[in-house]
């Protein structure tokens, strides 16, 4: 038999951070009214064919995300105590985004969760499409068997054409019934159902920019860059219609607080209210659930106009109240009972709270440890105090916790912050970074350049940032051409007062084939624009920063059970920005100072070198210089200046190598990703 000293503390890991990760320890009585409101609202949407909305608020640690996770588990059929769950699509949206990209963010999360696999292995998208296809085309028989057959035939070269024709016929009949009038969406759905071009089809559904050859392979039209937000809004509407009147779409919005870059910034919340109002009025099968901190309620009411505010809680609102004594005791008991190790060592006939006492729980409530997070943290300390007193020395001071937390975030962002996410990270993170480190620079309304993404002003002048993270060179060339037309013959000469920045993720080189893109870029550089390559380290650090700030604002960042205040985190960041997030200092230096110290033609050399390494992977400096018509010393100097873009092995002979190689179909073929170790 184990001793208690060797048993995992059952009260640790109390925070549910993702609604998709269901915590099997659940006490249905806790926040039952809020959960019942969500269920009854879902029934209303299904029965009345009319969208509605719910507002949930509570203290930090009160269990908002746990409530959403309970709803997700219920819809997935994991909670049998409520009976058979109705068919529905569950979507979770953390609002870590900017006002100008809020619809693109929603499209991304909607596409991501539609593609998420369910318990039977099928995606949510397949689960909603197959019943609709069966209703429109009863001659296909059982829809799951039909899909498996056409997928097999699509993989057989001799039968692939017939399978494709059959799928197109079925989807055409579905399109006529749903009246989507969205050819590209139906084409992508066909690819996804047949299992063809899966990586690009999934990327398109999420709203990622695709290069021209990928669009041609998919058979899709090129997107107009300047309509990106409007296209995302239309796509969200199309996807809600695709689910049909009998399968509601449950969209849960969390971390609404993250829409503010600072306390007086209300633009994102205003846009959020508009989006909620639009979805309520323009859809008929959507349940919209918003979760906020109780203390944020007044800010939300200040930012959102009254008509949209009414649409935020049409079905009602619920406050996640403090735990009652009965609820608190049931939660502690459930935690203890969930541990197989505890059941093994618990002597028969002892108190149900053993090794704690009922008086411990009463004491916790007297000390106002009356949210699930605070109560479980208190019980964790009591558990350790009784059986592992030495472990109390492991309690982290807040500063040490933040040091550890930011390291974990940096590691995670380095692995997950892709070039496809760069626009979201930059538009959300840069206002936060500037407000933190250079508060004199404030966001301003975009007026002069229609294609600008961000404008900041201070007594020193103005910074205009245009993001250029397109994989599609036709779209990027169009954006640069419009900028050139808007600036006309004007030449920006005083870069100390105004900076016009073209910013692109360094992982996205502009190849030699993109002649028009390069031509338009050179014309803009000649008129005073500056080209900034944001390294992957900069993007990852900015992603880590915005995640830390967002979690703090939403009350999701805690140390020893206590929420950490935003002022404490900001003070720590100010003291540790250069030490912990040095790439952000480099990013600020690129954006704020008068000169970057980088020659204009160096950008083309770097892009050419990137393209060369993409094709050949390993090239000597001598060979690269010959191929690009440059001096060897210059090639080697640029490689050393940009270690985030180029690998360099000292010679003789000096050799350049590509840092990351990605096989064309690696997303569809496990084991095809090749990582170069530096």
Coordinates of C-alpha atoms in Angstrom, one line a residue, residues 19-431:
X19 CA -13.3 23.8 -22.9
X20 CA -12.2 21.0 -25.1
X21 CA -10.3 19.3 -22.2
X22 CA -13.0 17.9 -20.0
X23 CA -12.2 17.5 -16.3
X24 CA -14.0 14.3 -15.2
X25 CA -14.3 15.8 -11.7
X26 CA -17.6 17.6 -11.9
X27 CA -20.3 18.5 -9.4
X28 CA -23.5 19.1 -11.3
X29 CA -25.0 21.2 -8.5
X30 CA -22.3 23.9 -8.9
X31 CA -23.5 26.6 -11.3
X32 CA -26.5 24.4 -12.2
X33 CA -28.7 27.5 -13.0
X34 CA -26.2 28.8 -15.5
X35 CA -25.8 25.4 -17.1
X36 CA -29.6 24.9 -17.3
X37 CA -29.9 28.3 -19.0
X38 CA -27.5 27.2 -21.7
X39 CA -29.4 24.0 -22.2
X40 CA -32.8 25.6 -22.4
X41 CA -31.4 28.3 -24.7
X42 CA -30.1 25.5 -27.0
X43 CA -33.6 23.9 -27.0
X44 CA -35.1 27.3 -27.9
X45 CA -32.7 27.7 -30.9
X46 CA -33.6 24.2 -32.1
X47 CA -37.4 24.5 -31.6
X48 CA -37.9 28.1 -32.6
X49 CA -35.3 28.3 -35.4
X50 CA -34.2 31.6 -34.0
X51 CA -30.7 32.5 -32.7
X52 CA -30.3 33.7 -29.1
X53 CA -27.6 34.6 -26.6
X54 CA -26.5 34.1 -23.0
X55 CA -24.2 36.2 -20.8
X56 CA -22.2 34.4 -18.0
X57 CA -20.1 36.3 -15.5
X58 CA -18.3 35.6 -12.3
X59 CA -15.2 36.2 -10.2
X60 CA -11.8 35.0 -11.3
X61 CA -11.6 31.3 -10.6
X62 CA -15.4 30.9 -10.4
X63 CA -15.5 28.2 -13.1
X64 CA -16.5 30.0 -16.3
X65 CA -14.3 27.8 -18.5
X66 CA -15.3 24.7 -16.5
X67 CA -18.9 25.5 -17.3
X68 CA -18.1 25.7 -21.0
X69 CA -16.2 22.4 -20.8
X70 CA -19.3 20.8 -19.1
X71 CA -21.4 22.0 -22.0
X72 CA -18.9 20.7 -24.5
X73 CA -18.8 17.3 -22.7
X74 CA -22.6 17.2 -22.6
X75 CA -22.9 17.8 -26.4
X76 CA -20.3 15.2 -27.0
X77 CA -22.4 12.6 -25.1
X78 CA -20.0 12.3 -22.1
X79 CA -22.5 13.4 -19.5
X80 CA -25.2 10.7 -19.5
X81 CA -26.9 12.1 -16.3
X82 CA -28.7 14.7 -18.5
X83 CA -30.0 12.1 -21.0
X84 CA -29.1 11.9 -24.7
X85 CA -27.5 15.1 -25.9
X86 CA -29.0 16.9 -28.9
X87 CA -27.0 17.2 -32.1
X88 CA -25.0 20.5 -32.1
X89 CA -21.7 22.0 -33.1
X90 CA -19.5 23.4 -30.4
X91 CA -17.1 26.2 -31.1
X92 CA -14.8 27.8 -28.5
X93 CA -13.4 31.3 -29.2
X94 CA -10.8 33.0 -27.0
X95 CA -11.0 36.6 -28.1
X96 CA -7.2 37.2 -28.2
X97 CA -7.6 39.3 -31.3
X98 CA -7.8 42.9 -32.6
X99 CA -10.8 44.9 -33.6
X100 CA -9.8 45.0 -37.3
X101 CA -9.5 41.2 -37.4
X102 CA -12.3 40.0 -35.2
X103 CA -14.3 38.4 -38.0
X104 CA -11.1 36.7 -39.4
X105 CA -10.4 35.4 -35.9
X106 CA -14.0 34.0 -35.6
X107 CA -13.7 32.3 -39.0
X108 CA -10.3 30.8 -38.0
X109 CA -11.7 29.3 -34.8
X110 CA -14.9 28.2 -36.4
X111 CA -13.0 26.4 -39.2
X112 CA -10.6 24.9 -36.6
X113 CA -13.3 23.5 -34.4
X114 CA -15.4 22.2 -37.4
X115 CA -12.4 20.1 -38.4
X116 CA -11.8 18.9 -34.8
X117 CA -12.4 15.1 -34.6
X118 CA -15.2 13.7 -32.4
X119 CA -15.4 10.5 -30.4
X120 CA -16.2 8.3 -33.5
X121 CA -13.2 9.8 -35.4
X122 CA -15.3 11.9 -37.7
X123 CA -14.9 15.7 -37.7
X124 CA -17.7 17.9 -36.5
X125 CA -18.0 19.1 -40.1
X126 CA -18.6 15.5 -41.3
X127 CA -21.1 14.9 -38.5
X128 CA -23.3 17.8 -39.7
X129 CA -22.8 17.2 -43.4
X130 CA -23.7 13.5 -43.6
X131 CA -27.2 13.8 -42.2
X132 CA -27.9 16.7 -44.5
X133 CA -26.5 14.8 -47.5
X134 CA -28.7 11.8 -46.6
X135 CA -31.8 14.0 -46.4
X136 CA -31.1 15.5 -49.8
X137 CA -29.9 12.3 -51.5
X138 CA -31.7 9.4 -49.9
X139 CA -30.6 7.1 -52.7
X140 CA -27.0 7.0 -51.3
X141 CA -28.1 4.8 -48.4
X142 CA -26.4 4.9 -45.1
X143 CA -24.3 8.2 -45.3
X144 CA -21.3 6.9 -43.4
X145 CA -20.9 3.8 -45.5
X146 CA -21.4 5.9 -48.7
X147 CA -18.6 8.3 -47.7
X148 CA -16.2 5.5 -46.9
X149 CA -17.0 4.0 -50.4
X150 CA -16.4 7.2 -52.4
X151 CA -13.2 7.9 -50.3
X152 CA -11.9 4.4 -51.3
X153 CA -12.7 5.0 -54.9
X154 CA -11.1 8.4 -54.9
X155 CA -7.8 6.8 -53.8
X156 CA -8.1 4.3 -56.7
X157 CA -6.8 5.9 -59.9
X158 CA -9.2 3.9 -62.1
X159 CA -12.3 5.0 -60.1
X160 CA -11.2 8.4 -58.9
X161 CA -12.9 10.3 -61.7
X162 CA -16.3 8.6 -61.1
X163 CA -16.0 9.2 -57.3
X164 CA -15.2 12.9 -57.9
X165 CA -18.2 13.3 -60.2
X166 CA -20.5 11.5 -57.7
X167 CA -19.3 13.8 -54.9
X168 CA -19.8 16.9 -57.0
X169 CA -23.3 15.8 -57.9
X170 CA -24.2 15.2 -54.2
X171 CA -22.8 18.5 -53.1
X172 CA -24.5 20.3 -56.0
X173 CA -27.9 19.0 -54.8
X174 CA -27.0 20.0 -51.2
X175 CA -26.0 23.5 -52.4
X176 CA -29.3 23.9 -54.2
X177 CA -31.2 23.1 -51.0
X178 CA -29.1 25.2 -48.7
X179 CA -28.8 28.1 -51.2
X180 CA -25.3 28.8 -50.0
X181 CA -24.3 30.3 -53.3
X182 CA -20.7 29.8 -52.3
X183 CA -18.9 27.8 -54.9
X184 CA -15.5 27.9 -53.3
X185 CA -16.8 26.6 -50.0
X186 CA -18.5 23.7 -51.7
X187 CA -15.4 22.8 -53.6
X188 CA -13.3 22.8 -50.4
X189 CA -15.9 20.6 -48.7
X190 CA -15.6 18.2 -51.6
X191 CA -11.9 18.0 -51.1
X192 CA -12.2 17.5 -47.4
X193 CA -14.8 14.7 -47.7
X194 CA -12.7 12.9 -50.3
X195 CA -9.5 13.4 -48.3
X196 CA -7.8 15.3 -51.1
X197 CA -5.4 18.2 -50.6
X198 CA -6.2 18.1 -47.0
X199 CA -3.6 20.5 -45.7
X200 CA -4.5 23.3 -48.1
X201 CA -8.3 22.7 -47.8
X202 CA -8.1 22.9 -44.1
X203 CA -6.0 26.1 -44.3
X204 CA -8.5 27.7 -46.7
X205 CA -11.4 26.9 -44.4
X206 CA -9.6 28.6 -41.5
X207 CA -8.9 31.6 -43.7
X208 CA -5.2 31.2 -44.2
X209 CA -3.5 32.9 -47.2
X210 CA -2.7 30.3 -49.8
X211 CA -0.2 30.7 -52.7
X212 CA -1.4 30.8 -56.3
X213 CA -0.4 27.2 -57.1
X214 CA -2.4 25.9 -54.1
X215 CA -5.5 27.8 -55.1
X216 CA -5.2 26.4 -58.7
X217 CA -4.8 22.9 -57.4
X218 CA -7.9 23.3 -55.2
X219 CA -9.8 24.9 -58.1
X220 CA -10.5 28.1 -56.2
X221 CA -10.7 31.7 -57.1
X222 CA -8.1 34.2 -55.9
X223 CA -9.2 36.2 -52.9
X224 CA -9.3 40.0 -52.9
X225 CA -7.0 41.1 -50.0
X226 CA -8.7 44.4 -49.3
X227 CA -12.0 42.5 -48.6
X228 CA -10.5 40.1 -46.1
X229 CA -12.6 41.0 -43.1
X230 CA -15.8 41.1 -45.2
X231 CA -15.0 37.8 -46.7
X232 CA -14.5 36.3 -43.3
X233 CA -17.9 37.6 -42.2
X234 CA -19.6 36.1 -45.2
X235 CA -17.8 32.8 -44.6
X236 CA -19.1 32.6 -41.0
X237 CA -22.6 33.1 -42.3
X238 CA -22.2 30.4 -44.9
X239 CA -20.9 28.0 -42.3
X240 CA -23.9 28.7 -40.0
X241 CA -26.3 28.0 -42.9
X242 CA -24.3 24.8 -43.8
X243 CA -25.1 23.3 -40.4
X244 CA -28.8 23.6 -41.2
X245 CA -31.9 24.4 -39.1
X246 CA -31.8 21.2 -37.0
X247 CA -28.2 21.3 -35.8
X248 CA -27.6 24.5 -33.7
X249 CA -24.2 26.1 -33.7
X250 CA -23.0 26.9 -30.1
X251 CA -20.3 29.6 -30.2
X252 CA -18.7 30.3 -26.8
X253 CA -16.7 33.5 -26.4
X254 CA -14.2 33.6 -23.6
X255 CA -11.5 36.1 -22.6
X256 CA -13.6 39.1 -23.9
X257 CA -11.4 41.2 -21.7
X258 CA -8.4 40.5 -24.1
X259 CA -10.0 42.8 -26.7
X260 CA -8.7 45.8 -24.8
X261 CA -5.1 46.7 -25.3
X262 CA -5.4 49.1 -22.3
X263 CA -8.1 50.2 -19.9
X264 CA -9.5 53.1 -22.0
X265 CA -9.4 51.1 -25.3
X266 CA -13.1 50.4 -26.1
X267 CA -12.8 49.8 -29.9
X268 CA -12.5 46.0 -29.7
X269 CA -15.5 45.7 -27.3
X270 CA -17.6 47.9 -29.6
X271 CA -16.7 45.7 -32.5
X272 CA -17.6 42.6 -30.4
X273 CA -21.0 44.0 -29.7
X274 CA -21.6 44.7 -33.4
X275 CA -20.6 41.1 -34.2
X276 CA -22.9 39.6 -31.6
X277 CA -25.8 41.8 -32.8
X278 CA -25.1 40.8 -36.4
X279 CA -24.9 37.1 -35.7
X280 CA -28.1 37.3 -33.7
X281 CA -30.0 39.0 -36.4
X282 CA -28.6 37.3 -39.5
X283 CA -28.6 33.7 -38.4
X284 CA -31.4 31.4 -37.2
X285 CA -29.5 28.5 -35.6
X286 CA -26.9 30.0 -33.4
X287 CA -26.5 30.1 -29.6
X288 CA -24.0 32.8 -28.6
X289 CA -22.5 32.5 -25.1
X290 CA -20.3 35.3 -23.7
X291 CA -18.2 34.8 -20.6
X292 CA -16.6 37.7 -18.7
X293 CA -15.4 38.7 -15.2
X294 CA -18.0 40.3 -13.0
X295 CA -15.8 43.3 -12.6
X296 CA -15.7 43.7 -16.4
X297 CA -19.5 44.1 -16.7
X298 CA -19.6 47.9 -16.4
X299 CA -16.8 48.3 -19.0
X300 CA -18.7 46.1 -21.4
X301 CA -21.9 48.1 -20.9
X302 CA -19.9 51.3 -21.5
X303 CA -18.4 50.1 -24.7
X304 CA -21.3 48.4 -26.5
X305 CA -24.3 50.4 -27.8
X306 CA -27.6 49.6 -26.2
X307 CA -29.2 47.7 -29.1
X308 CA -26.2 45.4 -29.3
X309 CA -26.0 45.1 -25.5
X310 CA -29.6 43.8 -25.6
X311 CA -28.6 41.1 -28.1
X312 CA -25.8 40.0 -25.8
X313 CA -28.1 38.3 -23.3
X314 CA -31.5 37.8 -25.0
X315 CA -32.0 34.4 -23.3
X316 CA -30.8 35.8 -19.9
X317 CA -27.6 36.2 -17.9
X318 CA -26.3 34.4 -14.9
X319 CA -23.8 35.2 -12.2
X320 CA -21.6 32.3 -11.1
X321 CA -22.2 32.7 -7.4
X322 CA -19.8 31.8 -4.6
X323 CA -19.9 28.2 -3.5
X324 CA -22.4 27.3 -0.8
X325 CA -21.1 25.2 2.1
X326 CA -22.9 22.2 0.6
X327 CA -21.4 22.7 -2.9
X328 CA -17.9 23.3 -1.4
X329 CA -18.1 20.0 0.5
X330 CA -19.3 18.1 -2.5
X331 CA -16.5 19.5 -4.6
X332 CA -13.8 18.5 -2.1
X333 CA -15.4 15.0 -1.8
X334 CA -15.5 14.6 -5.5
X335 CA -11.8 15.5 -5.9
X336 CA -10.9 12.9 -3.2
X337 CA -13.1 10.2 -4.8
X338 CA -11.6 10.9 -8.2
X339 CA -8.2 9.7 -7.1
X340 CA -7.7 5.9 -7.4
X341 CA -4.6 6.3 -5.2
X342 CA -6.6 7.9 -2.4
X343 CA -9.3 5.1 -2.6
X344 CA -6.5 2.6 -2.2
X345 CA -5.1 4.0 1.0
X346 CA -8.3 5.3 2.6
X347 CA -9.1 3.2 5.7
X348 CA -12.7 2.0 5.9
X349 CA -15.2 4.0 8.0
X350 CA -13.2 7.2 8.1
X351 CA -14.5 10.7 7.5
X352 CA -15.5 11.3 3.8
X353 CA -13.0 14.2 3.7
X354 CA -10.1 12.2 5.0
X355 CA -7.2 13.1 5.2
X356 CA -8.8 16.6 5.5
X357 CA -11.5 17.4 8.0
X358 CA -14.9 19.0 7.5
X359 CA -13.7 21.8 9.7
X360 CA -11.0 22.6 7.1
X361 CA -13.7 23.3 4.5
X362 CA -15.7 25.5 7.0
X363 CA -12.5 27.4 7.7
X364 CA -11.8 27.9 4.0
X365 CA -15.3 29.4 3.5
X366 CA -14.8 31.7 6.6
X367 CA -11.6 33.0 4.9
X368 CA -13.7 33.6 1.7
X369 CA -12.0 30.8 -0.2
X370 CA -15.3 30.4 -1.8
X371 CA -14.6 30.0 -5.5
X372 CA -13.6 26.6 -6.9
X373 CA -10.0 27.7 -7.6
X374 CA -9.5 29.3 -4.2
X375 CA -11.0 26.4 -2.3
X376 CA -9.0 23.7 -4.2
X377 CA -5.8 25.6 -3.7
X378 CA -6.6 25.9 0.0
X379 CA -7.3 22.2 0.2
X380 CA -4.1 21.4 -1.7
X381 CA -2.1 23.3 1.0
X382 CA -3.9 21.5 3.8
X383 CA -3.3 18.1 2.1
X384 CA 0.4 18.9 1.9
X385 CA 0.6 20.3 5.4
X386 CA -0.8 17.2 6.9
X387 CA 1.1 14.6 4.9
X388 CA 4.0 16.3 3.0
X389 CA 5.1 19.3 5.1
X390 CA 8.4 19.6 3.2
X391 CA 6.5 20.3 0.0
X392 CA 5.3 23.6 1.3
X393 CA 8.7 24.9 0.6
X394 CA 7.8 24.4 -3.1
X395 CA 5.4 27.3 -3.1
X396 CA 6.5 29.8 -5.7
X397 CA 6.8 33.5 -5.1
X398 CA 4.9 35.5 -7.8
X399 CA 8.1 36.7 -9.5
X400 CA 9.5 33.2 -9.7
X401 CA 6.1 32.0 -11.0
X402 CA 6.2 34.6 -13.8
X403 CA 9.7 33.7 -14.7
X404 CA 8.7 30.1 -15.1
X405 CA 5.4 31.0 -16.8
X406 CA 7.0 33.2 -19.5
X407 CA 9.6 30.5 -20.3
X408 CA 6.8 28.0 -20.8
X409 CA 4.9 30.4 -23.0
X410 CA 8.0 31.2 -25.1
X411 CA 8.6 27.5 -25.7
X412 CA 5.0 26.9 -26.6
X413 CA 4.9 29.9 -28.9
X414 CA 8.1 29.0 -30.6
X415 CA 6.5 25.7 -31.5
X416 CA 3.0 26.9 -32.5
X417 CA 3.2 30.6 -33.6
X418 CA 3.3 30.0 -37.4
X419 CA 3.6 32.5 -40.2
X420 CA -0.1 32.0 -40.9
X421 CA -0.8 33.4 -37.4
X422 CA 1.5 36.4 -37.8
X423 CA -1.2 38.9 -38.7
X424 CA -3.3 38.0 -35.7
X425 CA -0.3 38.1 -33.4
X426 CA 1.0 41.4 -34.7
X427 CA -2.3 43.3 -34.7
X428 CA -3.2 42.1 -31.3
X429 CA 0.3 42.1 -29.7
X430 CA 1.9 45.3 -31.0
X431 CA -0.6 47.7 -29.4

